[in-house]
Amino acid sequence: MFSTYLMKFSTDVLLIAPAVMGTLLAASRLWDAVSDPVVGYLSDNTKSSVGRRRVWLYAAAIPMGMGMVMMWSPPLSFSGWLLVLWMGIALFAYETASTAFYVPHGALGVELTPNYHERTRLFGYTHMISAIGL
């Protein structure tokens, strides 16, 4: 859903060519395919006083918000290739920070409780609240 709204905004409001925006979105998915396992590995091997997952959640929260703001509010003076460059940087910044947040978050449930049903309930609430937010 996010990509749909971003594509609509980028093509209709920012006037970025659909093929260019599609290429940026496809490249961000490829980057995601590489970065997810890397962040998973790093998260598994992190040692921190707040736990190996929480440090990632804390570190990714602000960059994720900054990437989101960058995507939806580019400088008004930008156009053409400069706007495409801005959108590419913003998209990759958001996707990287999002990976750094959601991959450890997904692994957090196993560390919170060994009980399958408790984990299901915890993540059920998380997904329900997330869906309401959309």
Tab-separated table of C-alpha atoms in Angstrom:
chain	number	residue	atom	x	y	z
A	1	MET	CA	0.000	0.000	0.000
A	2	PHE	CA	2.871	2.354	0.844
A	3	SER	CA	4.419	1.936	-2.611
A	4	THR	CA	1.073	2.639	-4.267
A	5	TYR	CA	0.647	5.945	-2.465
A	6	LEU	CA	4.271	6.895	-3.038
A	7	MET	CA	3.990	6.126	-6.761
A	8	LYS	CA	0.801	8.193	-7.057
A	9	PHE	CA	2.321	11.115	-5.152
A	10	SER	CA	5.595	10.986	-7.075
A	11	THR	CA	4.021	10.806	-10.515
A	12	ASP	CA	0.991	13.081	-10.032
A	13	VAL	CA	2.357	15.710	-7.647
A	14	LEU	CA	6.129	15.676	-8.138
A	15	LEU	CA	5.824	14.809	-11.854
A	16	ILE	CA	8.498	12.113	-11.772
A	17	ALA	CA	8.126	9.797	-14.774
A	18	PRO	CA	6.356	6.538	-13.824
A	19	ALA	CA	9.176	4.440	-15.322
A	20	VAL	CA	11.780	6.291	-13.256
A	21	MET	CA	9.745	5.974	-10.067
A	22	GLY	CA	9.084	2.303	-10.797
A	23	THR	CA	12.817	1.765	-11.208
A	24	LEU	CA	13.500	3.473	-7.862
A	25	LEU	CA	10.873	1.333	-6.124
A	26	ALA	CA	12.210	-1.864	-7.724
A	27	ALA	CA	15.770	-0.953	-6.736
A	28	SER	CA	14.617	-0.328	-3.165
A	29	ARG	CA	13.062	-3.824	-3.083
A	30	LEU	CA	16.332	-5.322	-4.309
A	31	TRP	CA	18.204	-3.364	-1.629
A	32	ASP	CA	15.721	-4.702	0.909
A	33	ALA	CA	16.460	-8.271	-0.204
A	34	VAL	CA	20.146	-7.700	0.557
A	35	SER	CA	19.804	-5.616	3.714
A	36	ASP	CA	17.247	-7.810	5.530
A	37	PRO	CA	19.565	-10.800	6.071
A	38	VAL	CA	22.489	-8.507	6.893
A	39	VAL	CA	20.505	-6.677	9.580
A	40	GLY	CA	19.190	-10.011	10.860
A	41	TYR	CA	22.729	-11.307	11.244
A	42	LEU	CA	23.940	-8.107	12.896
A	43	SER	CA	20.925	-8.027	15.204
A	44	ASP	CA	21.484	-11.642	16.243
A	45	ASN	CA	25.094	-10.845	17.149
A	46	THR	CA	24.538	-7.492	18.868
A	47	LYS	CA	25.481	-7.206	22.520
A	48	SER	CA	23.965	-4.286	24.406
A	49	SER	CA	22.815	-3.408	27.907
A	50	VAL	CA	19.256	-2.901	26.590
A	51	GLY	CA	19.214	-6.198	24.710
A	52	ARG	CA	20.254	-7.176	21.241
A	53	ARG	CA	16.971	-6.158	19.574
A	54	ARG	CA	15.953	-2.960	21.378
A	55	VAL	CA	19.139	-1.106	20.504
A	56	TRP	CA	18.192	-1.513	16.822
A	57	LEU	CA	14.653	-0.282	17.442
A	58	TYR	CA	15.937	2.811	19.231
A	59	ALA	CA	18.607	3.535	16.626
A	60	ALA	CA	16.245	3.172	13.655
A	61	ALA	CA	13.261	5.166	14.914
A	62	ILE	CA	14.478	8.700	14.144
A	63	PRO	CA	16.140	7.886	10.770
A	64	MET	CA	12.950	6.086	9.714
A	65	GLY	CA	10.898	9.191	10.498
A	66	MET	CA	13.400	11.428	8.731
A	67	GLY	CA	13.291	9.254	5.603
A	68	MET	CA	9.496	9.362	5.646
A	69	VAL	CA	9.460	13.159	5.920
A	70	MET	CA	12.057	13.435	3.144
A	71	MET	CA	9.939	11.324	0.783
A	72	TRP	CA	6.691	13.204	1.321
A	73	SER	CA	8.052	16.756	1.499
A	74	PRO	CA	10.923	17.353	-0.912
A	75	PRO	CA	12.261	20.901	-1.256
A	76	LEU	CA	9.976	22.996	-3.463
A	77	SER	CA	12.921	24.274	-5.496
A	78	PHE	CA	13.862	20.764	-6.679
A	79	SER	CA	12.758	19.486	-10.079
A	80	GLY	CA	13.933	17.068	-12.736
A	81	TRP	CA	16.934	14.892	-11.967
A	82	LEU	CA	17.540	16.643	-8.632
A	83	LEU	CA	14.066	15.631	-7.472
A	84	VAL	CA	14.666	12.054	-8.650
A	85	LEU	CA	17.973	11.994	-6.763
A	86	TRP	CA	16.263	13.360	-3.633
A	87	MET	CA	13.510	10.740	-3.875
A	88	GLY	CA	16.053	7.961	-4.381
A	89	ILE	CA	18.086	9.010	-1.344
A	90	ALA	CA	14.944	9.448	0.756
A	91	LEU	CA	13.526	6.088	-0.314
A	92	PHE	CA	16.748	4.208	0.384
A	93	ALA	CA	17.204	6.000	3.716
A	94	TYR	CA	13.676	5.063	4.745
A	95	GLU	CA	13.993	1.460	3.546
A	96	THR	CA	17.320	0.986	5.334
A	97	ALA	CA	16.000	2.425	8.595
A	98	SER	CA	12.770	0.467	8.214
A	99	THR	CA	14.760	-2.747	7.825
A	100	ALA	CA	16.845	-1.851	10.881
A	101	PHE	CA	13.606	-1.461	12.840
A	102	TYR	CA	11.308	-4.221	11.564
A	103	VAL	CA	13.753	-7.131	11.251
A	104	PRO	CA	14.781	-7.004	14.943
A	105	HIS	CA	11.176	-6.229	15.892
A	106	GLY	CA	10.059	-9.419	14.170
A	107	ALA	CA	12.638	-11.415	16.120
A	108	LEU	CA	11.748	-9.766	19.421
A	109	GLY	CA	8.702	-11.975	20.042
A	110	VAL	CA	10.783	-15.116	20.512
A	111	GLU	CA	12.824	-13.334	23.161
A	112	LEU	CA	9.774	-11.943	24.966
A	113	THR	CA	8.094	-15.283	25.567
A	114	PRO	CA	8.770	-18.914	24.671
A	115	ASN	CA	5.012	-19.591	24.477
A	116	TYR	CA	3.698	-19.759	20.916
A	117	HIS	CA	0.197	-18.582	21.832
A	118	GLU	CA	1.493	-15.571	23.785
A	119	ARG	CA	3.681	-14.550	20.832
A	120	THR	CA	0.716	-14.911	18.498
A	121	ARG	CA	-1.399	-12.707	20.733
A	122	LEU	CA	1.367	-10.084	21.071
A	123	PHE	CA	1.952	-9.827	17.340
A	124	GLY	CA	-1.785	-9.985	16.659
A	125	TYR	CA	-2.252	-6.823	18.707
A	126	THR	CA	0.694	-5.200	16.959
A	127	HIS	CA	-0.683	-5.942	13.496
A	128	MET	CA	-4.196	-4.878	14.471
A	129	ILE	CA	-2.964	-1.496	15.716
A	130	SER	CA	-0.790	-1.129	12.617
A	131	ALA	CA	-3.756	-1.848	10.331
A	132	ILE	CA	-5.871	0.734	12.147
A	133	GLY	CA	-3.086	3.256	11.572
A	134	LEU	CA	-3.200	2.703	7.810
